[in-house]
mmCIF file of C-alpha atoms in Angstrom:
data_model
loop_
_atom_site.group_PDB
_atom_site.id
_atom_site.type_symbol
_atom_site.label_atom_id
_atom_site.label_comp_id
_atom_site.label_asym_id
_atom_site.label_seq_id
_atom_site.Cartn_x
_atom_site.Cartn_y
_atom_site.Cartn_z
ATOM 1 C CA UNK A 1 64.124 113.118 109.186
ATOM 2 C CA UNK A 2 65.527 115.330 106.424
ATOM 3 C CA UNK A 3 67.926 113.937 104.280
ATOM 4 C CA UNK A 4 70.724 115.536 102.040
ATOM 5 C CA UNK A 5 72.474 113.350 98.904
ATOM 6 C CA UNK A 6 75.151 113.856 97.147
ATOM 7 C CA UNK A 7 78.074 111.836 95.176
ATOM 8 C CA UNK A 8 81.487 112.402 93.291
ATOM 9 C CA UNK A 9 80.009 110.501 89.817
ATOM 10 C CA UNK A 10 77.313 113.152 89.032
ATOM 11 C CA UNK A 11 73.709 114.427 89.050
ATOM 12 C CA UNK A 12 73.391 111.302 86.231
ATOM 13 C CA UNK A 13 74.657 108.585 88.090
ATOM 14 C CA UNK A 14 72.886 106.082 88.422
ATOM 15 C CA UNK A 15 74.013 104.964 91.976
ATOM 16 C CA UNK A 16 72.482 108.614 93.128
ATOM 17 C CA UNK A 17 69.498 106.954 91.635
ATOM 18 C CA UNK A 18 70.072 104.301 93.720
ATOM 19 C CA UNK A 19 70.575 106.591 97.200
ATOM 20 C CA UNK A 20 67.767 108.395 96.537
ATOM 21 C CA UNK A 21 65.585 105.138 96.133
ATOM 22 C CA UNK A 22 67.608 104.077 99.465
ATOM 23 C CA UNK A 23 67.261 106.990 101.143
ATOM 24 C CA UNK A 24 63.308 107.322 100.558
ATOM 25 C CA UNK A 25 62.537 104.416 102.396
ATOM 26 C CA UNK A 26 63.911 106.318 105.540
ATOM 27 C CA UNK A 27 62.002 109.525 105.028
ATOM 28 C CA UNK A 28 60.028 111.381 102.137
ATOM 29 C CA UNK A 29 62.082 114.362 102.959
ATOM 30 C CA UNK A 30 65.010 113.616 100.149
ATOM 31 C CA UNK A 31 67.182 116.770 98.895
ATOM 32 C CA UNK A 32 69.919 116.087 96.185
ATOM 33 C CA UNK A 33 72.535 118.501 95.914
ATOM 34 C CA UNK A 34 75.115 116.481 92.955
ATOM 35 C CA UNK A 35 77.932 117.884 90.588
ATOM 36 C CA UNK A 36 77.081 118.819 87.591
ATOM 37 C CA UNK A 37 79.976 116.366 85.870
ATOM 38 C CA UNK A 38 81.659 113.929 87.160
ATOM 39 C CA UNK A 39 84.024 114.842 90.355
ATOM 40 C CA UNK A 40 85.718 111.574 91.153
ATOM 41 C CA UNK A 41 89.220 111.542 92.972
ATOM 42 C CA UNK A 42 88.640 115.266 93.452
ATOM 43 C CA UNK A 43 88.427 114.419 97.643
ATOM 44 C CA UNK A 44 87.711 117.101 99.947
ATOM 45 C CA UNK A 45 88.550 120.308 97.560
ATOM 46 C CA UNK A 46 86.512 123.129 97.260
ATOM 47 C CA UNK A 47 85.812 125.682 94.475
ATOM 48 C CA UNK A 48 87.530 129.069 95.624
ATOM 49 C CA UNK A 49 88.285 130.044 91.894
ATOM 50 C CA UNK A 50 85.321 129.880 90.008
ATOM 51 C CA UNK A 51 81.848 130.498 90.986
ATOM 52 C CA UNK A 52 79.412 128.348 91.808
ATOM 53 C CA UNK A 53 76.576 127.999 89.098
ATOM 54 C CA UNK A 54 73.212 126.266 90.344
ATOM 55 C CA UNK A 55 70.641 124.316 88.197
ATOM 56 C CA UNK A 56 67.401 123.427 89.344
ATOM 57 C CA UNK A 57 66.317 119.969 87.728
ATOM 58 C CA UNK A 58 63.291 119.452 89.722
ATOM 59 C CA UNK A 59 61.790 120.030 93.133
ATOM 60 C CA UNK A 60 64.366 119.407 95.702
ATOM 61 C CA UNK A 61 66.863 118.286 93.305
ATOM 62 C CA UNK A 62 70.079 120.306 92.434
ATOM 63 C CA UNK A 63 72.826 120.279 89.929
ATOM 64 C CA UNK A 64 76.012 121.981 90.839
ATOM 65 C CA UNK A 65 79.241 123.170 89.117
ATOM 66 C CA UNK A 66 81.333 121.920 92.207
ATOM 67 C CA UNK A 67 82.775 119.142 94.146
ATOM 68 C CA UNK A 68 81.012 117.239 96.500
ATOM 69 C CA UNK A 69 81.956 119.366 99.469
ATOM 70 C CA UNK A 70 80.683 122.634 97.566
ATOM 71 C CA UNK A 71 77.848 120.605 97.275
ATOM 72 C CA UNK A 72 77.061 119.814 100.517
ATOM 73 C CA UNK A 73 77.884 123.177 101.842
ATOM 74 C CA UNK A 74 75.384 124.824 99.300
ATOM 75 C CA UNK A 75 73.069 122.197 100.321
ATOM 76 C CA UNK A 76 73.170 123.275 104.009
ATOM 77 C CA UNK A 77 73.738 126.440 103.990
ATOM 78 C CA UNK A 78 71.699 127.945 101.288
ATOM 79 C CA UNK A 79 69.539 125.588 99.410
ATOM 80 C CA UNK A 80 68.105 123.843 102.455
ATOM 81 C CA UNK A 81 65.208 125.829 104.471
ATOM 82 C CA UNK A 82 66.444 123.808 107.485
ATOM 83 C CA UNK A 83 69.864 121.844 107.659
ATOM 84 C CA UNK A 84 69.598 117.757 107.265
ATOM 85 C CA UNK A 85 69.560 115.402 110.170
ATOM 86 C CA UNK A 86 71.979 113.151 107.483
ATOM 87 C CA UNK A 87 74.188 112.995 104.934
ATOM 88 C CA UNK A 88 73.930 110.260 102.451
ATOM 89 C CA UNK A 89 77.025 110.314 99.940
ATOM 90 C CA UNK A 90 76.850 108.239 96.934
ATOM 91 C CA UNK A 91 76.484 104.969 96.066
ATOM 92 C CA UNK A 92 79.456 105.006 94.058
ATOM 93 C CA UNK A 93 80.397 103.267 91.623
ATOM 94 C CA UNK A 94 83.643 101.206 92.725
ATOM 95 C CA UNK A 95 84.812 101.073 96.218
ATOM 96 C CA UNK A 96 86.551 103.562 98.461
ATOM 97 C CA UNK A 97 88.662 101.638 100.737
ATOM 98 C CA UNK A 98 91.968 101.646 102.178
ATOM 99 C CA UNK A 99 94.064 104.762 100.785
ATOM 100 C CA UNK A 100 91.362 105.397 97.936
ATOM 101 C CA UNK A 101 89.703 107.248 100.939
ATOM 102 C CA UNK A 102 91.958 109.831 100.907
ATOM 103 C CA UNK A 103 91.438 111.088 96.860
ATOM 104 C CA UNK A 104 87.402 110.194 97.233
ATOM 105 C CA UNK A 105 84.866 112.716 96.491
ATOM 106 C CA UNK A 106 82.213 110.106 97.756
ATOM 107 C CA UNK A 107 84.243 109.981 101.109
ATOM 108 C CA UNK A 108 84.777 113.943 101.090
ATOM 109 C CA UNK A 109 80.787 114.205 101.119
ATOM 110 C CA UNK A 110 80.574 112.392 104.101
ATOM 111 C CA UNK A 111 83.791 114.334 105.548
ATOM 112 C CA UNK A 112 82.323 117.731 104.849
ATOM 113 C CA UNK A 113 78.816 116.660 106.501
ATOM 114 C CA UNK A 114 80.834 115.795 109.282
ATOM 115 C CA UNK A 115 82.656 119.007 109.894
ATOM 116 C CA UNK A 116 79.146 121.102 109.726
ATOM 117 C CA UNK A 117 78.050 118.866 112.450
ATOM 118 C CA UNK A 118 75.364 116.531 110.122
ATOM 119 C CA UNK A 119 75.767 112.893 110.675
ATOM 120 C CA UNK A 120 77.330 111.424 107.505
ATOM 121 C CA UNK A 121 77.648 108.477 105.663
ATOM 122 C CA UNK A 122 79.591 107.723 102.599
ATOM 123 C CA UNK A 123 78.154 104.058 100.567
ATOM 124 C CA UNK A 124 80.191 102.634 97.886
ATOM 125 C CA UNK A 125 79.635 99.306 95.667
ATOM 126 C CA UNK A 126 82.323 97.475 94.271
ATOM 127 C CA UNK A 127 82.317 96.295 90.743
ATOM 128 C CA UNK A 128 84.164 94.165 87.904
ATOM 129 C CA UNK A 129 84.782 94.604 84.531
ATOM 130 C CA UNK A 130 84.217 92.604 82.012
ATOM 131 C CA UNK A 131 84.829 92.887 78.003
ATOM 132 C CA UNK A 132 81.891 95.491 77.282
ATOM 133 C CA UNK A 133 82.978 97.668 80.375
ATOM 134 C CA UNK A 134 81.747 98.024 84.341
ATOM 135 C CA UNK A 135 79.582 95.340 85.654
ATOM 136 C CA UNK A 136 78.095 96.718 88.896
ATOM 137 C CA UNK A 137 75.832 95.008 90.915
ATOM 138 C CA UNK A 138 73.563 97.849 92.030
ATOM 139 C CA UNK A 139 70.586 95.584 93.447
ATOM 140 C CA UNK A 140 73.503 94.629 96.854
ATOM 141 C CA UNK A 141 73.746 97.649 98.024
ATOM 142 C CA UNK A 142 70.089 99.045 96.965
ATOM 143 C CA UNK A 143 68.976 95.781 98.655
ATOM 144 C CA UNK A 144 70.689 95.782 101.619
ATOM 145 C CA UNK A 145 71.420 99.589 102.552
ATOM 146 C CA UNK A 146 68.224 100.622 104.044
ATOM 147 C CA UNK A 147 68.003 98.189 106.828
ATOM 148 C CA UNK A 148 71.819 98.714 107.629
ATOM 149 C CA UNK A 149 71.242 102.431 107.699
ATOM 150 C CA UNK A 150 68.467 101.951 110.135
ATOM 151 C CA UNK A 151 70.754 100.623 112.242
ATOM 152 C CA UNK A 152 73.724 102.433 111.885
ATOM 153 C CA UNK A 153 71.736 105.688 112.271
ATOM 154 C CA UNK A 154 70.471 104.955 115.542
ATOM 155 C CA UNK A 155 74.157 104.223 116.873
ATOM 156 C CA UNK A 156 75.813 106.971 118.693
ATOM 157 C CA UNK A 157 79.230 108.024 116.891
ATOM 158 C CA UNK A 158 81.649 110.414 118.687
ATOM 159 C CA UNK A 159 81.929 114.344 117.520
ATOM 160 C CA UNK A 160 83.989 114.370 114.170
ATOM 161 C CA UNK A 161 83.454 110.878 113.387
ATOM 162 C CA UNK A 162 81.748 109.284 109.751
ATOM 163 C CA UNK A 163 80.657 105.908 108.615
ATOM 164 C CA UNK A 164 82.602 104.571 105.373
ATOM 165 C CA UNK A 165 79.719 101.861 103.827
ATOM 166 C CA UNK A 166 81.096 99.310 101.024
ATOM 167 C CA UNK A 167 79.270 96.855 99.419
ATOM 168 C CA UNK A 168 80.828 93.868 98.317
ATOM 169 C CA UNK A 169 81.061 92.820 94.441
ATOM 170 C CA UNK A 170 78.491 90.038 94.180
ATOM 171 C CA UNK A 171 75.091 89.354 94.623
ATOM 172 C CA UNK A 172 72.451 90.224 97.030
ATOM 173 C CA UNK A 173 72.348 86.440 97.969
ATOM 174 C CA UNK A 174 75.751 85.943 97.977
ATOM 175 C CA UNK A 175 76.811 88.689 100.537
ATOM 176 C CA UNK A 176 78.382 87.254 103.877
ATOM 177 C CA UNK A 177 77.130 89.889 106.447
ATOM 178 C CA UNK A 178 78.479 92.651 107.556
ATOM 179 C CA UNK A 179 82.058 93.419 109.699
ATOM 180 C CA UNK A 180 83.237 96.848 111.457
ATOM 181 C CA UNK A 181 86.881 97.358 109.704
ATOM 182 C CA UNK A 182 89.710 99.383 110.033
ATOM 183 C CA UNK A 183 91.395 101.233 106.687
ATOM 184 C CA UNK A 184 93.485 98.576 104.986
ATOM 185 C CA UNK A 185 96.749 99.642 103.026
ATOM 186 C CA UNK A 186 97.697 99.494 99.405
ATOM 187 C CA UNK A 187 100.611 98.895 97.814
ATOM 188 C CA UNK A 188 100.550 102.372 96.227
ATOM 189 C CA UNK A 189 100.421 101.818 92.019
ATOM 190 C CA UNK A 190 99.934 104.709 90.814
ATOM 191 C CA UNK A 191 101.947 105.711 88.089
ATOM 192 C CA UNK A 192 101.684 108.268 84.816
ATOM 193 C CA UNK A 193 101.124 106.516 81.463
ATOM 194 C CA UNK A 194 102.755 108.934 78.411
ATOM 195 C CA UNK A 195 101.420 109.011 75.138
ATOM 196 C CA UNK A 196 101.442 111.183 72.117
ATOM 197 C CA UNK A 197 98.664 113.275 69.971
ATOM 198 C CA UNK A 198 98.346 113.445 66.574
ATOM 199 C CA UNK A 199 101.778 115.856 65.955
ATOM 200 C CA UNK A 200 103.331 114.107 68.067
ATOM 201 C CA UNK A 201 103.311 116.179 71.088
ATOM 202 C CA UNK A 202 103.382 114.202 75.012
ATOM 203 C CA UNK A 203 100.956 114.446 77.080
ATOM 204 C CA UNK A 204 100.089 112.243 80.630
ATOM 205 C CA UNK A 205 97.555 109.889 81.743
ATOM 206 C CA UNK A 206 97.574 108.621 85.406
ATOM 207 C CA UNK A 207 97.015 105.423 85.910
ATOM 208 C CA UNK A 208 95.745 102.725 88.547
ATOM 209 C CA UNK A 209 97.772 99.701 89.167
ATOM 210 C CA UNK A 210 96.773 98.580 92.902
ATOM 211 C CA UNK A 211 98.761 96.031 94.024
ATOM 212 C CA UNK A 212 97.740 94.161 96.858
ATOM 213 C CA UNK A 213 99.505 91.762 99.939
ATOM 214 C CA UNK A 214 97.587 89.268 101.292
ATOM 215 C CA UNK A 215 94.336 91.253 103.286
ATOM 216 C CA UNK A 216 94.692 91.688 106.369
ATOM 217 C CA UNK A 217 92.027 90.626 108.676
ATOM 218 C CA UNK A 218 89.619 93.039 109.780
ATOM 219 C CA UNK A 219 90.618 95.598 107.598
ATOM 220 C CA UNK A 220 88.048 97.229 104.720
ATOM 221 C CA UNK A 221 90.398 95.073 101.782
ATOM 222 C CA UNK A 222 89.714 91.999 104.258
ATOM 223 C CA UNK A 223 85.659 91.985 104.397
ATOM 224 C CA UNK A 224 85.254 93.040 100.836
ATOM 225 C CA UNK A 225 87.097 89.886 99.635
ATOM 226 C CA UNK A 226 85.078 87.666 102.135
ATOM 227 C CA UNK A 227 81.827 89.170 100.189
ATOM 228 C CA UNK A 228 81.295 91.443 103.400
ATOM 229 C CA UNK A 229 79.603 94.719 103.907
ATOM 230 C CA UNK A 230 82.282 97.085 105.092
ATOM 231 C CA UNK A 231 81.701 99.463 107.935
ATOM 232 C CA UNK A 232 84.353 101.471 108.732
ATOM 233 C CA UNK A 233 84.057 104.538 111.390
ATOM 234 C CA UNK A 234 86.573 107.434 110.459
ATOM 235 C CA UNK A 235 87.614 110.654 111.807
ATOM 236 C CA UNK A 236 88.414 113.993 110.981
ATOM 237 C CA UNK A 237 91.174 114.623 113.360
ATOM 238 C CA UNK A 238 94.468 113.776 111.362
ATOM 239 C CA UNK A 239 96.706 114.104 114.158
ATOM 240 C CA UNK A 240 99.139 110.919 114.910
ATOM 241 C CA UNK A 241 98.322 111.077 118.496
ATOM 242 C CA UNK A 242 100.712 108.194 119.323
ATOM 243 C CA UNK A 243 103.803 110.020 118.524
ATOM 244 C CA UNK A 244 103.262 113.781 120.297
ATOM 245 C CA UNK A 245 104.891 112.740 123.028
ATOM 246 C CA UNK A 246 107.676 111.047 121.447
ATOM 247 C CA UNK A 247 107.649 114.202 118.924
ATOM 248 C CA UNK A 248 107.712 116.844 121.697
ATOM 249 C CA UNK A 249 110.732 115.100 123.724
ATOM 250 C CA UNK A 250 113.140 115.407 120.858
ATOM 251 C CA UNK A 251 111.780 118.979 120.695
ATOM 252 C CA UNK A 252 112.643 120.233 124.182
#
């Protein structure tokens, strides 16, 4: 089995250090294909404006002045002698659940793997922060990924369907199993912070300020906060089938 990687949090990361140790104990065949600098909440955007600039950093290992979907489609389509049996995007750092999916580079990896017709799987492992910064427990989803992937590879999924992996935030031991989800909903909190520079002049942060209802059961939000691996299978067809019909009478 060949296997491509790639993430939104860099060629540095250290959860694509964690993949690729994953992803090794599936195959020895292991391609990376990361940005250069960090992409994160870039989703599924691609580079039509500037060029793409390669860098080799060692055999089968790629740095790229792109998003994740440049990535993988430089990967497969011109790095690559052969394209990958699967996709491997991540692990990031934090989780991509309920509408986080939607502005994930980690998630648009899997999404782009998906559309060239690669089976794809996006991993993610929530994290806390304490006073010195990020505390992420790498060693859950390092521990527990390869025997999950095992699995989850050798399920059939539907054309145009991906597998959205998050680990919870706590230790190996302390995980609860794992639970198929649906995508959970936010109470959107996003909102722009303004500050001023040194003469005085405005200028805009965004900033995250999730607020959250109780979690509904079997969603993504749900299993994380039960200390549950998340599996959630999603699609790339957008369209709100249930309301055509509805849509098209008023349209007659």
């Amino acid at each position: 089995m060949r296997i491509l990687l790639t993430n939104d949090d860099g060629i540095h990361a250290e959860g694509l250090m964690v993949l690729e140790r994953i992803a090794r104990q599936l195959s020895d065949d292991v391609w990376v294909v990361a940005p250069e600098n960090d992409q994160s909440g870039f989703a599924h955007s691609l580079s039509l404006s500037e060029p793409l600039r390669v860098r080799k950093v060692a055999d089968k290992h790629y740095a790229l002045r792109g998003t994740p979907t440049d990535c993988v489609i430089m990967g497969v389509r011109n790095l690559m002698p052969e394209p990958p049996d699967l996709v491997l995007s991540g692990v990031n750092s934090g989780s991509n659940i309920a509408d986080d999916v939607t502005y994930s580079g980690t998630v648009a990896g899997a999404m782009e793997g998906t559309l060239i017709g690669i089976r794809s799987i996006a991993l993610s492992q929530s994290y806390q922060f304490h006073d010195d910064g990020r505390v992420v427990p790498w060693r859950t989803a390092e521990s527990l990924a390869p025997d999950l992937l095992h699995k989850l590879i050798g399920t059939d999924l539907p054309k145009g369907v991906f597998l959205n992996v998050n680990f919870p935030n706590c230790e190996v031991e302390e995980v609860e199993g794992v639970e198929v989800t649906s995508q959970g909903k936010y109470v959107h909190g996003l909102w722009v912070d303004e500050r001023q520079d040194g003469r005085g002049l405005p200028y805009y942060w965004l900033r995250f300020g999730k607020q959250m209802n109780e979690p509904v059961k079997g969603t993504d939000i749900h299993a994380l906060d039960a200390r549950k691996i998340s599996v959630t299978p999603m699609k790339l067809d957008l369209t709100a089938h249930e309301t055509r019909d509805a849509l098209a009478a008023v349209l007659r």
